[in-house]
Amino acid sequence: MLVCMPKSTRFDSLRARGQTFAWILIVSLLAVFSLQLVHVARLYSANWDEAHHLYDGYLILTQHDYRANAEVPPLVKITAALPLLRMHLALPGSTGTPQTENAFLGGRTFVFANGGDRLLFPARMACMLFSLVTALLVYATGRRFFGMLAGVCSLFLFVFDPNLLAHGTLISTDVGSACFFLATVYAFYLYSVQPSWKVLLVTGLLAGLALVTKFTGILIAPILLLIAVVEGVRERRPATAARLLGASFAVLACAWLVLWAFYGFRYAAAPHGLQLSPTLGEYLASLPNPAQGAKLALFARFHLLPQAYIWGLANTKHIEQEYTSYFFGHVYRHGPWEYFPAAFFIKSTLPLLLLLLLAPLLWLKEGRAYGRQMVFLLVPVCVYFAVVTTSHFDIGARHLMPVYPFLYVLAGAIAAMFLRRGSGWAALAAALLLWQVVTTVRIAPNYMAYGNEAWGGPLQVRHYLSDANVDWGQQLKTVKQYLDQQHDPDCWFAYFPDGAVQPQDYGIHCHRLPTPSGLWWFTLPMEVPPQINGTVLISESDLEGVESGDGALNPYEGFQKLKPTAILQDGVYVYQGSFAVPLASAWVDVRQSAALVQKDELQQALLLAQRAVTLAPQSARTQLQLADVLAAETQWNSAKKHYQLAQENLLNHRPDLEQEELGIRIQNGLDAAVTR
């Protein structure tokens, strides 16, 4: 006998099956995401920043000392250090160097004297939690805003994003910042729909976590305030704007308390009267913009923020001025405003960009139904882009990480809309989702260097962007494996983070080639002849002259025209043969000559300076060193001649890059020579 199931019962059964399938898919996506992240955590060597982040996190947890790396707020660092608390670890002594340098030196010693990956891997697993939470938030936001299918599509796209996979397990603040930006805005949305003091309290807690994750967390304030205003305008109800503005101020007050809690409600950066180096007053006085220093000094005077937090805010202003930027084949003192928009279009996947390009269709078809959701998605993106575009901190698309969760929620909604609109549109959406997977699988595990197909793929990114867009120094395990396979002990290596991490930390014993940081900041030992032979490895960032400058300022410019023997992790270029490196050799002579002048060994200093000028006569740096030695020997006429040559070289090449570093020294030396 046939029994007809009621229509409503059949519908409920189908919906239950659909939800079960959706949950199986969600769990599967998170599992795949986790496996990819674990693989990255095992493969990538320590990058520029991880060791000193981890070192500082450990000092905060064990000694309540925030000085080592005050340039970054504490949340991610202490999360990374939590798994280390049960280990018996040796702490390095002070190097007697300024604070930022000591953090790098102490961090390297701390990590590699205690086992390297023994510390890094569990720390990275702890940081992976931020990625997993962000993934869940992307799903939850997509589902709440646009329905379960949109949430699943958003999650699907998110977990196959190469940028998230590159940074999602590193001891870095970028993904953590993205996590708490989305979490705060999502919680504020829930409050706007159904006001509750409990939801408001959670929103304040999350906003506070954003503040102690990365200094860009401060942007939560204008984002929430602008959302309140826009919502009031959209609803044409001033009362709505007033209510949400009041809620925003309550959230920010709570966030301020959370920030203080993470610093132990103590103003001083360290216990027992220990001081920052340089002190906060000295550091604020040295800011390039005195007005900014005065504002931060006011915060310090009234203890409105913890001392270490104020020091970190000042550090962001310092590095904006100090860091150079590589953009479309040239190094700039400060990157152009187009840097981050271009980086977004180069580093984002084409499926994401195409779905966003189709976003107006969602607005035209269903805009009225989703007006509030669009406000909460687009205002954070617009505010964040407006701020970073006008900043001078142009060193990596990773700083755009907070906008990606919002954009993936929107892209997932568009994909879901197409999946529901008939076979043709559904086929397009399915193709874009599949394309996202193929993109990731094709470049795995070299996610760091990802660039989309419209720009030529990963190996072409170096023509447009550098630094952490391609090379953050994460390739040493791959380099070690390559050299072991080649059985070639005679190698030379210009390694981008040399000093913060060193090749020998991973068993690589190549001769060291100079990098600006390794030579003048970390003062690493090296001897470089004008001609080198064998296998030469050059980090992509050094190949492009990210720190030194492009063109004649770059000692490795000649290698750009050569075809490499191999490219490791799309970020270390390998050459074999005999190569002239006169500027690199001259740099080493300049440093050694300057050290001998300090010891009053002027004759030997003069010989090295003369050799440097012979090797690189067009370098302002070599001419300046020779002039300084001659001045120390009171040979003023000869010194004047070389100061003038140094000045000419400076003006002939890139005065915008070297003026701040060398220009004042040259002018002071020339003035002294003229008056003698």
XYZ file of C-alpha atoms in Angstrom:
676
model
C 0.000 0.000 0.000
C 1.391 3.427 -0.960
C 1.384 6.154 1.643
C 1.563 9.739 0.407
C 3.847 11.912 2.506
C 2.330 15.351 3.195
C 3.941 18.146 1.175
C 5.121 20.031 4.280
C 6.733 16.863 5.637
C 8.576 16.241 2.347
C 9.814 19.854 2.396
C 11.033 19.524 5.982
C 12.817 16.279 5.087
C 14.563 17.858 2.103
C 15.569 20.884 4.163
C 16.975 18.653 6.899
C 18.990 16.701 4.343
C 20.247 19.956 2.844
C 21.335 21.237 6.236
C 23.067 17.951 7.024
C 24.931 18.114 3.714
C 25.857 21.748 4.395
C 27.307 20.901 7.798
C 29.285 17.991 6.340
C 30.651 20.369 3.701
C 31.508 23.009 6.312
C 33.401 20.533 8.476
C 35.189 19.177 5.411
C 36.207 22.673 4.275
C 37.579 23.503 7.711
C 39.506 20.222 7.743
C 41.036 20.941 4.334
C 41.869 24.473 5.468
C 43.567 23.145 8.597
C 45.618 20.582 6.680
C 46.862 23.242 4.270
C 47.815 25.533 7.142
C 49.649 22.780 8.997
C 51.627 22.028 5.842
C 52.659 25.681 5.576
C 53.589 25.734 9.263
C 55.944 22.805 8.737
C 57.422 23.946 5.424
C 58.111 27.651 5.965
C 61.217 28.696 7.831
C 61.058 31.551 10.322
C 60.453 34.862 8.583
C 61.601 38.411 9.377
C 59.274 38.943 12.342
C 58.305 35.659 13.940
C 61.250 35.130 16.286
C 61.048 38.515 17.967
C 57.245 38.336 18.203
C 57.529 34.989 19.975
C 60.345 36.188 22.229
C 58.355 39.218 23.324
C 55.225 37.152 23.941
C 57.199 34.839 26.207
C 58.674 37.773 28.156
C 55.213 39.274 28.616
C 53.797 36.015 29.973
C 56.734 35.135 32.220
C 58.125 38.520 33.274
C 55.301 41.001 32.529
C 57.848 42.930 30.451
C 56.454 44.626 27.320
C 59.674 46.304 26.144
C 61.224 43.787 23.748
C 58.823 44.358 20.879
C 56.551 47.228 21.851
C 56.070 48.001 18.159
C 53.288 45.364 18.107
C 50.416 44.986 20.640
C 50.495 41.831 22.777
C 47.541 39.556 21.911
C 48.949 37.489 19.031
C 52.381 37.332 20.649
C 51.149 35.962 23.946
C 48.830 33.527 22.144
C 51.840 32.194 20.240
C 53.889 31.923 23.430
C 51.262 30.070 25.491
C 52.359 26.575 24.313
C 55.926 27.373 25.424
C 55.111 27.879 29.090
C 55.584 24.198 29.942
C 58.977 24.074 28.259
C 62.258 24.751 30.032
C 63.656 27.547 27.907
C 66.848 29.588 28.130
C 66.565 33.358 27.793
C 69.259 35.400 26.036
C 70.984 38.246 27.798
C 70.707 41.857 26.690
C 72.820 42.785 23.702
C 73.166 46.387 24.841
C 71.684 47.564 21.532
C 68.638 49.800 20.996
C 65.314 48.157 21.721
C 64.172 47.299 18.197
C 67.524 45.748 17.281
C 67.736 43.882 20.595
C 64.307 42.354 19.922
C 65.517 40.822 16.651
C 68.843 39.632 18.061
C 67.326 38.320 21.269
C 64.434 36.739 19.395
C 66.727 34.806 17.073
C 68.840 33.553 19.972
C 65.747 32.632 21.974
C 64.164 30.599 19.178
C 67.168 28.811 17.731
C 69.047 28.209 20.987
C 65.922 26.431 22.236
C 65.342 24.166 19.256
C 63.932 26.253 16.398
C 60.864 24.335 15.204
C 60.421 22.973 18.714
C 59.162 26.470 19.529
C 57.939 27.715 16.155
C 55.599 24.860 15.260
C 53.434 24.855 18.424
C 53.421 28.665 18.364
C 52.184 28.608 14.783
C 49.511 26.072 15.700
C 48.279 28.463 18.373
C 48.159 31.297 15.825
C 46.273 29.063 13.399
C 43.289 29.398 15.727
C 42.804 32.971 14.476
C 42.446 31.647 10.926
C 39.962 28.970 11.917
C 37.878 31.403 13.944
C 37.903 33.863 11.047
C 36.730 31.125 8.689
C 33.842 30.295 11.032
C 32.979 33.985 11.312
C 32.925 34.310 7.516
C 30.454 31.432 7.365
C 28.362 32.743 10.264
C 28.220 36.272 8.853
C 27.350 35.041 5.375
C 24.613 32.804 6.722
C 23.142 35.471 8.994
C 23.242 38.158 6.299
C 22.253 36.191 3.192
C 21.315 32.600 4.111
C 23.035 29.248 4.567
C 23.997 28.791 0.901
C 25.747 32.172 0.915
C 27.559 31.261 4.134
C 28.830 28.018 2.632
C 29.943 29.758 -0.579
C 31.748 32.445 1.431
C 33.551 29.816 3.481
C 34.410 27.810 0.346
C 36.062 30.818 -1.291
C 37.799 31.903 1.918
C 39.537 28.625 2.734
C 41.079 28.456 -0.743
C 42.518 31.966 -0.721
C 46.333 31.839 -1.236
C 46.953 34.948 0.858
C 45.126 33.476 3.835
C 47.017 30.211 3.436
C 50.361 32.046 3.241
C 49.836 34.026 6.435
C 47.200 32.043 8.285
C 49.565 30.113 10.513
C 52.460 32.537 10.909
C 53.259 34.386 14.132
C 51.983 37.627 12.696
C 49.218 40.093 13.483
C 47.526 40.271 10.075
C 45.046 37.392 10.295
C 44.335 38.080 13.964
C 43.480 41.648 13.032
C 41.140 40.427 10.274
C 39.481 38.094 12.764
C 38.615 40.762 15.305
C 37.603 43.379 12.752
C 34.952 41.022 11.383
C 33.969 39.751 14.826
C 33.439 43.280 16.156
C 31.399 44.466 13.189
C 29.314 41.269 13.180
C 28.562 41.658 16.899
C 27.642 45.308 16.328
C 25.268 44.175 13.582
C 23.584 41.762 15.987
C 23.169 44.625 18.448
C 21.664 46.852 15.751
C 19.073 44.168 14.941
C 18.184 43.293 18.524
C 19.686 45.653 21.126
C 20.941 43.957 24.271
C 23.472 45.021 26.883
C 25.011 41.538 26.725
C 25.622 41.823 22.970
C 26.967 45.342 23.501
C 29.384 44.043 26.122
C 30.604 41.297 23.780
C 31.059 43.892 21.038
C 33.192 45.999 23.392
C 35.287 42.978 24.331
C 35.889 42.120 20.674
C 36.752 45.735 19.834
C 39.288 45.669 22.659
C 40.821 42.503 21.237
C 41.135 44.291 17.889
C 43.054 47.097 19.643
C 45.525 44.685 21.275
C 46.069 42.674 18.100
C 47.389 45.369 15.780
C 47.537 49.158 15.896
C 45.213 49.377 12.899
C 42.592 48.110 15.327
C 42.140 51.781 16.192
C 40.197 52.006 12.924
C 37.356 50.165 14.667
C 36.371 53.542 16.129
C 35.672 55.400 12.860
C 34.145 52.249 11.351
C 31.534 51.858 14.103
C 30.773 55.586 14.229
C 30.339 55.791 10.458
C 28.119 52.688 10.422
C 25.908 54.379 13.018
C 25.575 57.524 10.914
C 24.983 55.665 7.632
C 22.361 53.446 9.241
C 20.549 56.499 10.536
C 20.574 58.054 7.064
C 19.497 54.809 5.399
C 16.543 54.377 7.726
C 15.841 58.144 7.744
C 15.590 57.960 11.517
C 17.824 60.253 13.571
C 16.906 58.161 16.600
C 18.585 55.139 15.022
C 21.777 57.100 14.462
C 21.682 58.447 18.027
C 21.143 54.980 19.504
C 23.958 53.417 17.493
C 26.308 56.345 18.140
C 25.703 55.955 21.855
C 26.326 52.237 21.554
C 29.536 52.913 19.615
C 30.896 55.120 22.394
C 29.999 52.466 24.956
C 31.817 49.839 22.860
C 34.916 52.028 22.596
C 34.940 52.692 26.337
C 34.793 48.959 26.990
C 37.532 48.376 24.404
C 39.741 50.906 26.182
C 39.386 48.922 29.415
C 40.208 45.680 27.604
C 43.352 47.306 26.211
C 44.486 48.306 29.707
C 43.705 44.796 30.981
C 46.138 43.281 28.475
C 48.852 45.557 29.870
C 48.025 44.550 33.432
C 46.439 47.961 34.185
C 50.023 49.227 34.523
C 51.286 52.297 32.725
C 54.985 51.377 32.813
C 56.249 49.059 30.073
C 58.210 46.928 32.548
C 58.315 46.253 36.300
C 61.042 47.298 38.744
C 61.636 50.656 37.086
C 63.134 49.156 33.914
C 63.051 51.632 31.028
C 62.345 51.500 27.326
C 65.376 52.060 25.088
C 65.239 54.743 23.843
C 62.956 56.169 26.502
C 59.470 57.168 25.455
C 60.273 60.865 25.750
C 63.363 60.533 23.542
C 61.479 58.435 21.031
C 58.578 60.866 20.750
C 60.980 63.788 20.386
C 62.651 62.032 17.450
C 59.438 61.631 15.425
C 59.728 63.166 11.936
C 56.452 65.026 12.520
C 56.701 67.032 15.782
C 52.924 67.501 15.894
C 52.417 63.742 16.078
C 54.993 63.529 18.840
C 53.203 66.263 20.786
C 49.859 64.445 20.555
C 51.334 61.172 21.783
C 53.228 63.016 24.520
C 49.858 64.292 25.740
C 48.589 60.717 25.966
C 51.720 59.834 27.926
C 51.458 62.817 30.243
C 47.951 61.883 31.389
C 48.530 58.100 31.164
C 45.594 57.700 28.787
C 47.212 54.632 27.235
C 49.891 52.210 28.465
C 53.453 53.389 27.916
C 54.368 50.472 25.633
C 51.262 51.072 23.523
C 52.175 54.736 23.031
C 55.740 53.713 22.140
C 54.327 51.312 19.551
C 52.114 53.996 18.039
C 55.190 56.217 17.726
C 57.048 53.358 16.081
C 54.414 53.145 13.338
C 55.145 56.786 12.505
C 58.877 56.144 12.475
C 58.710 53.194 10.125
C 56.361 55.057 7.788
C 59.254 57.443 7.232
C 62.102 54.931 7.353
C 60.843 52.070 5.173
C 61.209 52.229 1.427
C 58.580 50.813 -0.917
C 58.986 48.757 -4.077
C 56.308 49.403 -6.680
C 56.235 48.428 -10.372
C 59.994 48.005 -10.707
C 61.131 51.042 -8.708
C 62.038 51.690 -5.096
C 60.450 54.776 -3.532
C 61.110 56.583 -0.296
C 57.344 56.446 0.197
C 55.045 54.379 -1.976
C 52.509 56.145 -4.201
C 48.853 56.203 -3.199
C 48.133 53.577 -5.861
C 50.186 50.981 -3.974
C 47.441 49.233 -2.004
C 44.761 49.382 -4.721
C 47.257 47.849 -7.164
C 48.378 45.287 -4.595
C 44.754 44.298 -4.045
C 44.147 43.711 -7.765
C 47.420 41.782 -8.158
C 47.249 39.610 -5.037
C 43.507 38.853 -4.982
C 42.238 35.822 -6.856
C 40.395 36.421 -10.116
C 37.282 34.521 -8.924
C 36.990 36.940 -6.004
C 37.506 39.978 -8.242
C 34.976 38.752 -10.799
C 32.351 38.054 -8.155
C 32.866 41.522 -6.679
C 32.590 42.983 -10.163
C 29.164 41.342 -10.401
C 28.098 42.711 -6.997
C 25.916 45.466 -8.527
C 23.622 42.699 -9.772
C 23.001 41.676 -6.176
C 22.223 45.261 -5.272
C 19.915 45.791 -8.254
C 18.014 42.554 -7.689
C 17.873 42.400 -3.917
C 19.413 45.641 -2.638
C 16.406 46.822 -0.652
C 16.195 43.553 1.227
C 19.874 43.660 2.165
C 20.497 47.367 2.726
C 21.611 46.999 6.331
C 23.876 44.062 5.538
C 25.582 45.993 2.752
C 26.280 48.889 5.135
C 27.960 46.585 7.639
C 30.042 44.928 4.902
C 31.077 47.932 2.844
C 31.710 50.659 5.428
C 34.619 48.735 7.067
C 36.169 48.058 3.651
C 35.857 51.682 2.535
C 37.226 53.137 5.773
C 40.146 50.728 5.855
C 41.062 51.336 2.223
C 40.791 55.107 2.653
C 43.265 55.045 5.548
C 45.857 52.645 4.142
C 45.820 54.341 0.744
C 46.856 57.619 2.327
C 49.523 56.036 4.565
C 53.204 55.630 3.681
C 53.538 52.101 5.088
C 53.527 50.419 1.687
C 55.396 47.147 2.156
C 52.899 44.345 1.684
C 49.384 43.364 0.670
C 49.188 41.414 3.943
C 48.228 44.726 5.551
C 44.969 44.509 3.577
C 44.023 41.280 5.352
C 41.193 42.857 7.426
C 39.161 43.662 4.292
C 39.206 40.125 2.877
C 36.678 38.472 5.263
C 34.114 41.191 4.497
C 34.701 40.847 0.765
C 34.437 37.061 0.875
C 31.084 37.316 2.653
C 29.888 39.579 -0.157
C 31.392 37.330 -2.868
C 29.719 34.293 -1.307
C 26.359 36.067 -1.388
C 26.791 36.796 -5.091
C 27.773 33.187 -5.828
C 24.740 31.925 -3.895
C 22.443 34.271 -5.794
C 23.736 32.873 -9.097
C 23.382 29.272 -7.892
C 19.683 29.945 -7.260
C 18.960 31.719 -10.571
C 18.934 28.894 -13.099
C 21.359 26.555 -14.815
C 23.362 29.171 -16.749
C 24.065 31.403 -13.779
C 24.599 28.362 -11.557
C 27.214 27.027 -13.999
C 29.034 30.377 -13.846
C 29.053 30.354 -10.044
C 30.237 26.734 -9.945
C 33.025 27.554 -12.422
C 34.230 30.458 -10.265
C 34.182 28.327 -7.122
C 36.144 25.594 -8.896
C 38.575 28.171 -10.295
C 39.330 29.304 -6.731
C 40.311 25.741 -5.822
C 42.410 25.235 -8.945
C 44.236 28.527 -8.311
C 45.296 27.374 -4.875
C 46.211 23.831 -5.862
C 48.367 25.022 -8.784
C 50.644 27.204 -6.663
C 50.713 25.159 -3.454
C 52.656 25.490 -1.248
C 54.230 28.718 -2.587
C 51.307 30.832 -1.442
C 53.387 33.824 -0.316
C 54.344 34.803 -3.872
C 50.826 34.468 -5.272
C 49.711 36.844 -7.995
C 46.671 36.220 -10.159
C 46.706 35.147 -13.797
C 45.878 38.584 -15.186
C 49.281 39.792 -13.961
C 51.215 36.743 -15.123
C 51.084 34.578 -12.010
C 53.506 34.250 -9.063
C 56.774 34.543 -10.981
C 55.720 37.890 -12.441
C 54.715 39.526 -9.144
C 58.331 40.644 -8.554
C 57.964 43.105 -11.440
C 55.230 44.933 -9.518
C 55.582 44.188 -5.797
C 58.153 42.717 -3.443
C 58.820 42.234 0.285
C 56.131 40.090 1.974
C 54.157 40.046 -1.280
C 56.735 37.528 -2.514
C 59.603 37.073 -0.099
C 59.477 37.296 3.679
C 62.489 35.037 4.128
C 60.405 31.870 4.528
C 62.351 29.660 2.083
C 65.358 28.384 4.088
C 64.120 24.789 4.453
C 63.619 24.600 0.691
C 67.052 26.184 0.108
C 68.663 23.620 2.413
C 66.994 20.755 0.555
C 68.107 22.156 -2.811
C 71.737 22.597 -1.750
C 71.846 19.092 -0.268
C 70.641 17.685 -3.579
C 73.228 19.694 -5.535
C 76.148 18.652 -3.300
C 77.742 22.053 -3.972
C 79.503 23.410 -0.873
C 80.776 26.525 -2.676
C 77.776 28.861 -2.486
C 77.012 32.512 -1.802
C 73.742 33.764 -0.323
C 72.144 37.218 -0.118
C 69.308 36.445 2.309
C 66.700 39.137 2.925
C 66.158 38.798 6.741
C 69.821 37.956 7.420
C 70.448 38.827 11.048
C 66.885 38.393 12.254
C 67.171 34.836 10.927
C 70.410 33.438 9.525
C 70.886 30.665 6.954
C 73.120 28.717 9.345
C 70.117 28.410 11.675
C 68.856 25.879 9.126
C 72.201 24.241 8.376
C 73.035 26.404 5.341
C 76.693 27.396 5.382
C 77.078 29.538 2.286
C 79.336 32.571 2.157
C 77.361 35.647 3.150
C 76.583 38.330 0.589
C 75.700 41.741 2.047
C 72.227 43.129 2.532
C 71.716 46.621 3.971
C 70.202 45.277 7.198
C 72.776 42.525 7.604
C 75.696 44.827 6.895
C 74.826 48.082 8.698
C 72.130 47.177 11.205
C 73.109 43.713 12.424
C 76.820 44.184 11.455
C 77.216 40.536 10.442
C 80.714 39.266 9.655
C 81.477 38.886 5.940
C 84.248 39.033 3.354
C 83.239 39.490 -0.281
C 85.704 39.620 -3.187
C 84.782 41.595 -6.323
C 84.351 38.330 -8.257
C 82.527 35.317 -6.840
C 82.214 31.794 -8.240
C 79.904 28.867 -7.735
C 76.233 28.811 -6.752
C 74.756 32.212 -5.924
C 71.394 32.488 -4.152
C 69.632 35.845 -3.901
C 66.389 36.558 -2.088
C 63.875 38.196 -4.392
C 63.655 41.297 -2.181
C 67.422 41.800 -2.447
C 67.372 41.057 -6.159
C 64.939 43.947 -6.618
C 66.836 46.244 -4.221
C 63.992 46.678 -1.730
C 66.347 47.965 0.989
C 69.218 49.320 -1.090
C 67.381 51.061 -3.936
C 67.024 50.181 -7.586
C 69.386 50.715 -10.505
C 72.971 51.672 -9.678
C 72.208 51.548 -5.936
C 71.470 47.807 -6.092
C 74.571 45.557 -5.894
C 72.618 42.692 -7.486
C 71.088 44.606 -10.380
C 73.172 42.654 -12.927
C 71.533 39.385 -11.902
C 68.107 40.659 -12.976
C 69.127 40.215 -16.616
C 70.334 36.630 -16.125
C 68.263 33.474 -16.372
C 68.299 31.705 -13.010
C 69.211 28.055 -12.713
C 66.322 27.545 -10.299
C 63.725 29.564 -8.377
C 63.005 28.228 -4.893
C 59.516 28.786 -3.456
C 59.130 31.528 -6.068
C 61.282 33.728 -3.825
C 64.970 32.714 -3.903
C 66.762 32.944 -7.255
C 69.663 30.591 -7.937
C 72.521 31.313 -10.370
C 75.603 29.275 -11.204
C 78.866 30.527 -12.679
C 81.282 33.405 -12.157
C 79.856 36.826 -11.310
C 81.183 40.329 -10.704
C 79.800 41.977 -7.542
C 81.907 45.151 -7.191
C 79.343 47.196 -5.264
C 78.673 44.387 -2.780
C 82.408 44.069 -2.186
C 82.758 47.843 -1.850
C 79.968 47.947 0.749
C 81.900 45.526 2.951
C 85.064 47.624 2.574
C 83.143 50.763 3.550
C 81.844 49.187 6.742
C 85.237 47.790 7.702
C 86.906 51.107 6.948
C 84.428 52.944 9.189
C 85.101 50.463 12.006
C 88.856 51.032 11.684
C 88.366 54.806 11.862
C 86.606 54.281 15.192
C 89.697 52.402 16.388
C 91.951 55.207 15.074
C 93.619 52.795 12.618
C 93.532 55.353 9.850
C 96.112 53.929 7.469
C 94.319 50.608 7.072
C 90.978 52.439 6.943
C 92.311 54.582 4.087
C 93.394 51.546 2.068
C 89.972 49.939 2.372
C 88.161 53.181 1.498
C 90.375 53.665 -1.560
C 89.666 50.105 -2.674
C 85.926 50.690 -2.233
C 86.101 53.787 -4.458
C 88.070 51.859 -7.076
C 85.420 49.146 -7.091
C 82.396 51.493 -7.100
C 83.413 55.064 -7.995
C 79.805 56.057 -8.785
C 78.588 55.237 -5.274
C 77.923 58.140 -2.917
C 78.613 55.833 0.005
C 82.132 54.849 -1.111
C 83.134 58.439 -1.923
C 81.787 59.623 1.424
C 83.777 57.011 3.355
C 87.005 57.936 1.586
C 86.310 61.622 2.286
C 85.675 60.872 5.965
C 88.976 58.995 6.290
C 90.875 61.780 4.546
C 89.226 64.318 6.837
C 90.262 62.248 9.867
C 93.835 62.450 8.528
C 93.354 66.237 8.066
C 93.894 65.958 4.300
C 91.226 68.591 3.766
C 91.761 69.351 0.090
C 91.491 65.705 -0.883
C 88.574 65.234 1.506
C 86.729 68.171 -0.082
C 87.164 66.628 -3.535
C 85.602 63.326 -2.464
C 82.794 65.003 -0.521
C 81.940 66.819 -3.751
C 82.076 63.540 -5.700
C 79.832 61.925 -3.099
C 77.368 64.797 -3.473
C 77.406 64.517 -7.267
C 76.834 60.762 -7.103
C 73.962 61.290 -4.685
C 72.276 63.764 -7.015
C 72.975 61.718 -10.145
C 71.329 58.560 -8.872
C 68.447 58.604 -6.375
C 68.691 61.537 -3.945
C 65.142 60.768 -2.825
C 66.353 57.425 -1.443
C 69.704 58.382 0.041
C 69.241 62.021 0.970
C 68.084 61.369 4.511
C 70.775 58.781 5.159
C 73.837 60.312 3.501
C 72.943 63.840 2.464
C 73.404 65.441 5.893
C 76.716 63.645 6.448
C 77.992 64.740 3.064
C 76.971 68.358 3.585
C 78.449 68.485 7.089
C 81.728 67.010 5.833
C 81.837 69.421 2.910
C 81.195 72.408 5.195
C 84.016 71.289 7.499
C 86.410 70.822 4.557
C 85.598 74.259 3.107
C 86.233 76.064 6.406
C 89.654 74.458 6.896
